Amino acid sequence: MSTLLKKNFKVGLIQLAAGSDKQKNLAKARGKILEAAKAGAQVIVLPECFNSPYGCQYFPDYAEPIEPSPPSEEQSPSWNMLSSAAKETNTYVVGASIPELSQDKKTYYNTAFVFNPKGELLATHRKTHLFDIDIPGKIKFIESDVLSAGNKVTIVDLPDYGKIGLAICYDVRFPEMAMVAARKGAFMLVYPGAFNTTTGPMHWTLQARARAMDNQVYVAMCSPARDTTSTYHAYGHSMVVNPNADVITELEEKEDIAYADIDGSKIDEIRKGVPLYTQRRFDVYPDVSAGKVRYEE
Ligand SMILES: NC(=O)CCC(=O)C(=O)O
């Protein structure tokens, strides 16, 4: 019996390319959830923006209202597909993400959902750090032109297994979020994320391994597949990193599913060998997970 994980399980990361046809994107995502479940995955993760191409010009057209909850099929076909696929496969589904339209129809968010095996919504996470970057000659992307930011760290209790930290893509670059989730007991940090062919080779693996190493937890990064005919070229390379910061599974850039066994004893073993959790010096520096933290579990 491990300290953080009640039961070992297999995670499946679905790396798919979303095109312009939302219905086709949803049908494809559903088919892949079924495939991953058939292969034994008990927690299944989709990539950032799985119902729409990734780009500010697309978000308003693909956005769905999810409040009041549950939304009708007409209001949010994506929410309803995720809920029914989780129920049908008896798995946890991290359905991440879609452009969300706020209830007052004034604001858009980049939002991820977690459903339990009964198809019930456990949590939502709105991307908290928007992807606003400008690397001259390489890539300029200003998510805040269209999207608004979420305002919390999201920790989700999966009753069969334990707690995961959930954040979206650019959120991974802010180690404080990861630290808060890990110190509040998350055994795995899950990041649906669409890095690109500039920042992906530079930092995707480094970010995943750094968050795993600092916090001695599993990290799962789930990317869209690369589509060179689209306006945004996703990096791909969905991966799972173990608590020792080893990459234990990694895809290339095309559509595929990555599987990894999540083993609680590995977390205990790594933390026993390098006992950071009993050696921190909060008398010297502050504990970012204590005091004023806006989080939700
Ligand atoms: N979708 C995103 O947030 C992209 C983040 C990214 O590419 C990065 O380098 O960070």
Short mmCIF file of C-alpha atoms and ligand atoms in Angstrom, two decimals:
data_model
loop_
_atom_site.label_atom_id
_atom_site.label_comp_id
_atom_site.label_asym_id
_atom_site.label_seq_id
_atom_site.Cartn_x
_atom_site.Cartn_y
_atom_site.Cartn_z
CA MET A 1 0.00 0.00 0.00
CA SER A 2 1.54 3.29 -1.02
CA THR A 3 1.30 6.58 0.82
CA LEU A 4 -0.32 8.60 -1.97
CA LEU A 5 -1.85 6.05 -4.32
CA LYS A 6 -4.60 3.65 -3.21
CA LYS A 7 -4.22 1.36 -6.22
CA ASN A 8 -1.86 1.18 -9.19
CA PHE A 9 -3.38 1.79 -12.62
CA LYS A 10 -2.65 2.34 -16.28
CA VAL A 11 -2.93 5.83 -17.74
CA GLY A 12 -3.62 6.41 -21.45
CA LEU A 13 -2.72 9.68 -23.19
CA ILE A 14 -4.57 10.23 -26.45
CA GLN A 15 -2.57 12.24 -28.95
CA LEU A 16 -4.97 13.30 -31.67
CA ALA A 17 -5.17 16.05 -34.26
CA ALA A 18 -8.33 18.15 -34.22
CA GLY A 19 -9.51 19.43 -37.59
CA SER A 20 -12.14 21.98 -38.54
CA ASP A 21 -15.16 19.65 -38.18
CA LYS A 22 -16.16 19.63 -34.51
CA GLN A 23 -18.44 16.61 -34.82
CA LYS A 24 -15.65 14.60 -36.40
CA ASN A 25 -13.25 15.71 -33.64
CA LEU A 26 -15.69 14.51 -30.99
CA ALA A 27 -16.34 11.21 -32.76
CA LYS A 28 -12.60 10.64 -33.09
CA ALA A 29 -11.95 11.49 -29.43
CA ARG A 30 -14.73 9.15 -28.35
CA GLY A 31 -13.37 6.31 -30.49
CA LYS A 32 -9.90 6.78 -29.00
CA ILE A 33 -11.27 6.77 -25.44
CA LEU A 34 -12.92 3.42 -26.21
CA GLU A 35 -9.67 2.12 -27.71
CA ALA A 36 -7.61 3.22 -24.69
CA ALA A 37 -10.09 1.66 -22.27
CA LYS A 38 -10.03 -1.59 -24.24
CA ALA A 39 -6.25 -1.59 -23.92
CA GLY A 40 -6.62 -1.39 -20.12
CA ALA A 41 -6.27 2.33 -19.36
CA GLN A 42 -8.27 3.31 -16.28
CA VAL A 43 -7.47 7.03 -16.45
CA ILE A 44 -7.64 8.49 -19.95
CA VAL A 45 -6.40 11.95 -20.93
CA LEU A 46 -7.18 14.00 -24.03
CA PRO A 47 -5.02 16.89 -25.33
CA GLU A 48 -5.49 20.64 -25.06
CA CYS A 49 -8.17 21.85 -27.47
CA PHE A 50 -9.43 18.49 -28.69
CA ASN A 51 -12.72 19.76 -30.16
CA SER A 52 -11.20 22.59 -32.20
CA PRO A 53 -8.04 23.56 -34.04
CA TYR A 54 -5.74 25.47 -31.66
CA GLY A 55 -5.79 29.21 -32.41
CA CYS A 56 -7.44 32.38 -31.12
CA GLN A 57 -9.33 32.76 -34.41
CA TYR A 58 -11.11 29.43 -33.74
CA PHE A 59 -11.99 29.66 -30.03
CA PRO A 60 -15.27 31.65 -30.32
CA ASP A 61 -16.68 29.35 -33.03
CA TYR A 62 -15.94 26.16 -31.10
CA ALA A 63 -16.71 27.43 -27.59
CA GLU A 64 -19.46 25.79 -25.55
CA PRO A 65 -21.24 26.92 -22.40
CA ILE A 66 -20.89 24.39 -19.58
CA GLU A 67 -22.90 26.23 -16.94
CA PRO A 68 -25.42 25.65 -15.51
CA SER A 69 -24.16 22.11 -15.08
CA PRO A 70 -24.94 19.65 -16.53
CA PRO A 71 -25.26 21.41 -19.88
CA SER A 72 -27.64 19.94 -22.45
CA GLU A 73 -26.31 18.04 -25.48
CA GLU A 74 -27.17 21.07 -27.58
CA GLN A 75 -25.28 23.48 -25.30
CA SER A 76 -22.17 21.34 -24.89
CA PRO A 77 -21.76 18.29 -27.11
CA SER A 78 -18.14 18.01 -25.93
CA TRP A 79 -19.08 17.86 -22.22
CA ASN A 80 -21.77 15.27 -22.97
CA MET A 81 -19.48 13.11 -25.13
CA LEU A 82 -16.87 13.04 -22.33
CA SER A 83 -19.42 12.18 -19.68
CA SER A 84 -20.98 9.36 -21.69
CA ALA A 85 -17.60 7.95 -22.81
CA ALA A 86 -16.40 7.85 -19.18
CA LYS A 87 -19.58 6.01 -18.19
CA GLU A 88 -19.49 3.64 -21.14
CA THR A 89 -15.85 2.69 -20.52
CA ASN A 90 -16.05 2.78 -16.72
CA THR A 91 -12.93 4.97 -16.63
CA TYR A 92 -11.85 8.38 -15.38
CA VAL A 93 -11.64 10.77 -18.32
CA VAL A 94 -9.60 13.97 -18.23
CA GLY A 95 -11.29 15.75 -21.08
CA ALA A 96 -9.01 18.55 -21.84
CA SER A 97 -9.56 21.01 -23.08
CA ILE A 98 -12.21 22.95 -24.97
CA PRO A 99 -12.89 26.65 -25.42
CA GLU A 100 -15.58 27.47 -22.85
CA LEU A 101 -18.13 30.27 -23.21
CA SER A 102 -19.12 31.78 -19.88
CA GLN A 103 -22.73 31.70 -18.74
CA ASP A 104 -23.16 35.44 -19.40
CA LYS A 105 -21.74 34.80 -22.90
CA LYS A 106 -19.10 37.51 -22.44
CA THR A 107 -15.95 35.54 -21.66
CA TYR A 108 -14.04 32.62 -23.12
CA TYR A 109 -11.82 30.23 -21.17
CA ASN A 110 -9.60 27.27 -22.04
CA THR A 111 -11.20 24.62 -19.84
CA ALA A 112 -10.51 21.00 -18.87
CA PHE A 113 -12.93 18.56 -17.21
CA VAL A 114 -12.55 15.40 -15.16
CA PHE A 115 -15.33 12.80 -15.21
CA ASN A 116 -15.61 9.73 -12.99
CA PRO A 117 -16.57 6.24 -14.23
CA LYS A 118 -20.24 7.03 -13.63
CA GLY A 119 -19.96 9.93 -16.06
CA GLU A 120 -20.23 12.52 -13.27
CA LEU A 121 -18.19 15.69 -13.40
CA LEU A 122 -15.56 15.77 -10.64
CA ALA A 123 -13.75 19.02 -11.49
CA THR A 124 -12.98 21.67 -14.05
CA HIS A 125 -9.78 23.64 -14.56
CA ARG A 126 -9.63 26.89 -16.47
CA LYS A 127 -6.14 27.56 -17.83
CA THR A 128 -4.64 29.94 -15.32
CA HIS A 129 -1.58 31.23 -17.19
CA LEU A 130 -2.49 32.31 -20.70
CA PHE A 131 -0.06 31.58 -23.52
CA ASP A 132 1.10 35.07 -24.43
CA ILE A 133 4.55 34.90 -25.98
CA ASP A 134 6.54 36.59 -28.72
CA ILE A 135 9.80 35.01 -29.85
CA PRO A 136 10.80 37.21 -32.81
CA GLY A 137 10.97 35.37 -36.12
CA LYS A 138 9.65 32.17 -34.53
CA ILE A 139 6.28 32.38 -32.83
CA LYS A 140 3.87 34.99 -31.55
CA PHE A 141 0.75 33.79 -29.79
CA ILE A 142 -1.49 35.92 -27.60
CA GLU A 143 -4.20 33.78 -26.03
CA SER A 144 -5.36 36.75 -23.97
CA ASP A 145 -6.60 38.42 -27.19
CA VAL A 146 -9.62 36.12 -26.82
CA LEU A 147 -9.40 34.10 -23.61
CA SER A 148 -9.64 35.02 -19.96
CA ALA A 149 -7.61 33.24 -17.30
CA GLY A 150 -8.82 30.87 -14.59
CA ASN A 151 -7.92 31.67 -11.04
CA LYS A 152 -7.11 28.53 -9.07
CA VAL A 153 -4.88 25.53 -8.58
CA THR A 154 -6.95 22.41 -9.31
CA ILE A 155 -6.52 19.23 -7.31
CA VAL A 156 -8.89 16.40 -8.15
CA ASP A 157 -9.57 13.43 -5.91
CA LEU A 158 -10.09 10.29 -8.01
CA PRO A 159 -11.77 8.15 -5.32
CA ASP A 160 -10.29 4.86 -6.63
CA TYR A 161 -6.71 6.12 -6.78
CA GLY A 162 -5.93 9.41 -5.02
CA LYS A 163 -5.32 13.02 -5.97
CA ILE A 164 -4.07 14.46 -9.24
CA GLY A 165 -3.07 18.04 -9.98
CA LEU A 166 -4.64 19.31 -13.21
CA ALA A 167 -3.40 22.29 -15.22
CA ILE A 168 -3.17 23.20 -18.90
CA CYS A 169 -0.09 23.59 -21.10
CA TYR A 170 1.57 26.98 -20.34
CA ASP A 171 0.58 26.43 -16.68
CA VAL A 172 3.40 23.85 -16.57
CA ARG A 173 5.96 26.68 -16.72
CA PHE A 174 4.83 27.94 -13.31
CA PRO A 175 6.34 25.52 -10.79
CA GLU A 176 4.38 27.05 -7.91
CA MET A 177 1.16 25.42 -9.17
CA ALA A 178 2.84 22.03 -9.31
CA MET A 179 4.33 22.48 -5.84
CA VAL A 180 0.99 23.38 -4.33
CA ALA A 181 -0.69 20.32 -5.85
CA ALA A 182 2.15 17.98 -4.86
CA ARG A 183 2.40 19.27 -1.30
CA LYS A 184 -1.34 18.87 -0.92
CA GLY A 185 -0.98 15.21 -1.79
CA ALA A 186 -1.21 14.82 -5.57
CA PHE A 187 0.59 11.71 -6.86
CA MET A 188 0.48 12.84 -10.49
CA LEU A 189 0.36 16.16 -12.33
CA VAL A 190 -1.63 16.07 -15.56
CA TYR A 191 -1.00 18.65 -18.26
CA PRO A 192 -2.98 18.54 -21.51
CA GLY A 193 -0.79 20.83 -23.60
CA ALA A 194 -0.10 22.04 -27.11
CA PHE A 195 3.53 23.15 -27.21
CA ASN A 196 4.74 23.91 -30.74
CA THR A 197 7.70 23.18 -32.98
CA THR A 198 9.67 26.13 -31.54
CA THR A 199 9.15 25.79 -27.80
CA GLY A 200 8.52 22.03 -27.83
CA PRO A 201 12.07 20.96 -28.69
CA MET A 202 13.42 23.60 -26.26
CA HIS A 203 11.33 22.96 -23.19
CA TRP A 204 8.57 20.30 -23.34
CA THR A 205 10.58 17.40 -21.93
CA LEU A 206 12.57 19.67 -19.63
CA GLN A 207 9.39 21.10 -18.09
CA ALA A 208 7.86 17.65 -17.59
CA ARG A 209 11.01 16.23 -16.02
CA ALA A 210 11.56 19.32 -13.86
CA ARG A 211 8.06 19.22 -12.38
CA ALA A 212 8.48 15.48 -11.73
CA MET A 213 11.94 15.87 -10.20
CA ASP A 214 11.14 18.82 -7.94
CA ASN A 215 7.96 17.25 -6.63
CA GLN A 216 8.79 13.51 -6.86
CA VAL A 217 5.50 12.76 -8.57
CA TYR A 218 4.38 11.34 -11.92
CA VAL A 219 3.83 13.90 -14.69
CA ALA A 220 1.61 13.22 -17.70
CA MET A 221 1.78 15.62 -20.68
CA CYS A 222 -0.81 15.02 -23.43
CA SER A 223 -0.36 16.89 -26.73
CA PRO A 224 -2.38 17.14 -29.92
CA ALA A 225 -0.78 15.32 -32.86
CA ARG A 226 1.08 17.52 -35.33
CA ASP A 227 -0.87 18.64 -38.37
CA THR A 228 1.36 20.59 -40.73
CA THR A 229 -1.66 21.77 -42.75
CA SER A 230 -3.03 23.63 -39.70
CA THR A 231 -2.08 27.13 -38.59
CA TYR A 232 -0.42 25.85 -35.37
CA HIS A 233 2.08 23.02 -35.49
CA ALA A 234 1.79 21.10 -32.23
CA TYR A 235 4.93 19.45 -30.92
CA GLY A 236 3.37 16.06 -30.10
CA HIS A 237 5.63 13.89 -27.92
CA SER A 238 2.97 13.12 -25.32
CA MET A 239 4.80 11.57 -22.43
CA VAL A 240 4.72 10.23 -18.90
CA VAL A 241 7.60 10.94 -16.54
CA ASN A 242 8.09 9.01 -13.31
CA PRO A 243 8.89 10.46 -9.85
CA ASN A 244 12.60 9.98 -10.55
CA ALA A 245 12.19 12.25 -13.61
CA ASP A 246 12.71 9.38 -16.09
CA VAL A 247 10.61 9.53 -19.27
CA ILE A 248 8.83 6.16 -19.15
CA THR A 249 6.76 6.55 -22.33
CA GLU A 250 6.92 9.04 -25.18
CA LEU A 251 5.14 9.30 -28.54
CA GLU A 252 6.41 10.84 -31.76
CA GLU A 253 4.37 13.59 -33.44
CA LYS A 254 1.62 11.56 -35.15
CA GLU A 255 -1.72 10.33 -33.76
CA ASP A 256 -1.22 7.56 -31.23
CA ILE A 257 -1.94 6.61 -27.62
CA ALA A 258 0.74 6.50 -24.92
CA TYR A 259 0.27 4.10 -22.02
CA ALA A 260 2.11 3.97 -18.71
CA ASP A 261 1.73 2.05 -15.47
CA ILE A 262 1.40 4.38 -12.49
CA ASP A 263 2.90 2.68 -9.47
CA GLY A 264 2.55 4.19 -5.99
CA SER A 265 5.53 2.26 -4.60
CA LYS A 266 7.79 4.12 -7.05
CA ILE A 267 6.86 7.42 -5.42
CA ASP A 268 7.60 6.01 -1.96
CA GLU A 269 10.90 4.52 -3.13
CA ILE A 270 12.12 7.79 -4.69
CA ARG A 271 11.03 9.87 -1.69
CA LYS A 272 12.74 7.44 0.71
CA GLY A 273 16.00 7.59 -1.19
CA VAL A 274 16.02 11.38 -1.61
CA PRO A 275 13.85 12.59 1.31
CA LEU A 276 13.01 16.13 0.15
CA TYR A 277 9.62 16.02 1.86
CA THR A 278 11.19 15.91 5.34
CA GLN A 279 14.16 18.15 4.54
CA ARG A 280 12.52 21.35 3.35
CA ARG A 281 13.51 24.45 5.34
CA PHE A 282 10.33 26.48 5.72
CA ASP A 283 12.16 28.38 8.49
CA VAL A 284 14.42 29.73 5.71
CA TYR A 285 11.96 30.25 2.83
CA PRO A 286 8.16 30.21 2.57
CA ASP A 287 6.08 27.13 1.77
CA VAL A 288 4.13 28.15 -1.34
CA SER A 289 1.42 25.64 -0.50
CA ALA A 290 0.68 27.24 2.87
CA GLY A 291 -1.04 30.54 3.56
CA LYS A 292 -2.96 32.31 0.86
CA VAL A 293 -3.43 29.83 -1.98
CA ARG A 294 -6.53 29.77 -4.12
CA TYR A 295 -7.14 26.13 -4.80
CA GLU A 296 -9.99 23.72 -5.16
CA GLU A 297 -10.22 20.02 -4.45
N1 LIG B 1 -0.85 26.08 -25.57
C1 LIG B 1 0.11 26.56 -24.84
O1 LIG B 1 -0.08 27.03 -23.74
C2 LIG B 1 1.47 26.50 -25.46
C3 LIG B 1 2.57 26.64 -24.45
C4 LIG B 1 3.91 26.58 -25.07
O2 LIG B 1 4.07 26.27 -26.23
C5 LIG B 1 5.04 26.91 -24.24
O3 LIG B 1 6.14 26.95 -24.79
O4 LIG B 1 4.89 27.15 -23.04
#
